[in-house]
């Protein structure tokens, strides 16, 4: 019976599993809606035709036909099977399975071997519905029911995967956030046993959609201000003789004495290793965090130098910095530097796709070279990292550019 496609119990279970994985989140959403008194789409029964053999096909391989029927008689799914009697003249009356009908999500889950999973998903969905009806709806009277049902559908699967402790913590976190919508606390301050920043970061994919559906906005948390590492290369500029500081943008904006020149460098170690330079302070740019320096007004009034990796992302960062500080000058980000250290280049794993409209012609030339790569070395793109450049040579380039860019007046000793 090679041409007969009789469906076995295992094949029917595989079909049920596929349907379960496709629709279980929609069933959970419907369960939530109905539990909250909203109209929802009722899950449909799932019917699987078993493609029993015809009389001719059964006669061609009676043993296979009997074995197939026996598997259904002994299957745990036998009670969900529609059986029919057929009177075949050649082999007499036969009772054969013709269709498996699974009436509910629970039946489909059971047939799929996912009964425990659906039971857990159902239980947690009902807990969400109970929480909403008894508590959250009072704190959020303007909640859009459709948006909340959609959020439950989006998170139902991941809620089901949570350990019991994390599940209970999720409910407690939502309780507090819904009841205190105008509070702005650090996560560490939330009065919820066991909650910490790492937990919230790891579970924001559940907290945010449900909170947004309930309140119309994401939860508001206080955030630590970003900080910039500052190395003062001239002790006369150091506030309180402190030459190595970590400052917020707001604190950096209150720098007490204007330097003759500021060097922004994308490599922390380079910033800390720089030798003394009269009239200069160095700032660790921190990649694309340089955009925050737009709010430091006094940077517009002093010469700025930028030294980043010689790759497409380095030029994208330079472009961003120059978009709000148009007078910035790049250091060691040109074709001659690339040629000098080409043998130390590696491939840039994720080239930037940013449009760099604020680069000079020489910088555009260097950008084109790094994007072109080097076929002779089998490199599709090029990256010359700052730390690959000889330190003594780099320091000499910085010193020359500082002297050229910012001729200094003698500062009196204090």
Coordinates of N, CA, C and O in Angstrom, one line a residue, residues 1 4 18 44 73 76 94 112 127 157 166-167 192 204 231 280 282 285 324 328 331 335 339 358 371 378 400 402:
X1 N 0.8 -1.2 0.0 CA 0.0 0.0 0.0 C 0.9 1.2 0.0 O 0.7 2.2 0.7
X4 N -0.9 4.6 -0.3 CA -1.9 4.9 0.6 C -1.2 5.8 1.7 O -0.2 5.5 2.2
X18 N 2.0 20.9 15.8 CA 2.2 22.1 15.0 C 1.0 23.1 15.1 O 1.3 24.3 15.2
X44 N -11.6 27.1 17.6 CA -12.3 26.1 16.8 C -11.7 24.7 17.1 O -10.6 24.6 17.4
X73 N -6.9 1.7 17.6 CA -7.7 1.1 18.7 C -6.9 1.3 20.1 O -7.6 1.5 21.1
X76 N -4.0 6.4 22.9 CA -4.7 7.2 23.9 C -5.7 8.2 23.2 O -6.6 8.8 23.9
X94 N -16.1 -4.0 8.3 CA -14.9 -3.5 9.0 C -15.2 -2.2 9.7 O -16.0 -1.4 9.2
X112 N -1.0 16.6 21.4 CA 0.3 17.1 21.0 C 1.4 16.7 22.0 O 2.6 16.9 21.7
X127 N -4.5 33.8 36.0 CA -4.0 34.6 37.1 C -3.9 36.1 36.6 O -4.2 37.0 37.3
X157 N 3.5 32.9 25.9 CA 4.4 31.8 25.9 C 5.6 32.0 26.8 O 6.0 31.1 27.5
X166 N 10.1 33.7 39.5 CA 10.1 34.8 38.6 C 8.7 35.2 38.2 O 8.4 36.4 37.9
X167 N 7.8 34.2 38.1 CA 6.4 34.5 37.7 C 5.7 35.3 38.8 O 5.1 36.3 38.5
X192 N 10.1 45.7 46.5 CA 9.6 44.3 46.1 C 10.8 43.3 46.4 O 11.9 43.5 45.9
X204 N 12.3 42.7 31.1 CA 11.6 43.8 30.5 C 10.7 43.4 29.3 O 9.7 44.1 29.0
X231 N 40.9 62.6 31.8 CA 42.3 62.6 32.2 C 42.9 64.0 32.0 O 43.0 64.5 30.8
X280 N 46.0 70.8 28.1 CA 45.2 69.8 27.4 C 44.5 68.9 28.5 O 45.1 68.5 29.5
X282 N 42.0 65.2 28.3 CA 41.6 64.1 27.4 C 40.3 63.6 28.0 O 40.2 63.4 29.2
X285 N 35.7 59.1 24.8 CA 34.4 59.4 24.1 C 33.4 58.3 24.3 O 32.2 58.5 24.2
X324 N 27.5 68.3 15.8 CA 27.2 69.3 16.8 C 28.4 70.1 17.2 O 28.3 71.1 17.9
X328 N 35.7 70.1 15.1 CA 36.5 69.0 15.6 C 37.5 68.6 14.5 O 37.1 68.5 13.3
X331 N 42.4 62.9 14.2 CA 43.8 62.5 14.4 C 44.0 61.1 14.0 O 43.3 60.2 14.4
X335 N 44.4 58.4 5.2 CA 45.0 57.3 4.3 C 46.5 57.1 4.6 O 46.9 55.9 4.7
X339 N 47.9 53.4 5.5 CA 49.0 52.7 4.7 C 50.2 52.3 5.6 O 50.8 51.3 5.4
X358 N 29.5 64.7 7.3 CA 30.3 65.8 7.9 C 31.8 65.5 7.9 O 32.5 66.1 8.7
X371 N 36.3 50.7 3.6 CA 35.2 50.0 3.1 C 35.5 49.1 2.0 O 34.9 48.0 1.7
X378 N 42.5 38.9 1.9 CA 41.1 38.3 2.1 C 40.3 39.1 3.1 O 39.6 38.4 3.9
X400 N 52.3 67.1 18.1 CA 52.4 68.0 17.0 C 51.1 68.7 16.7 O 51.0 69.9 16.4
X402 N 48.5 69.1 18.7 CA 48.1 70.0 19.8 C 48.9 71.4 19.6 O 48.3 72.5 19.7

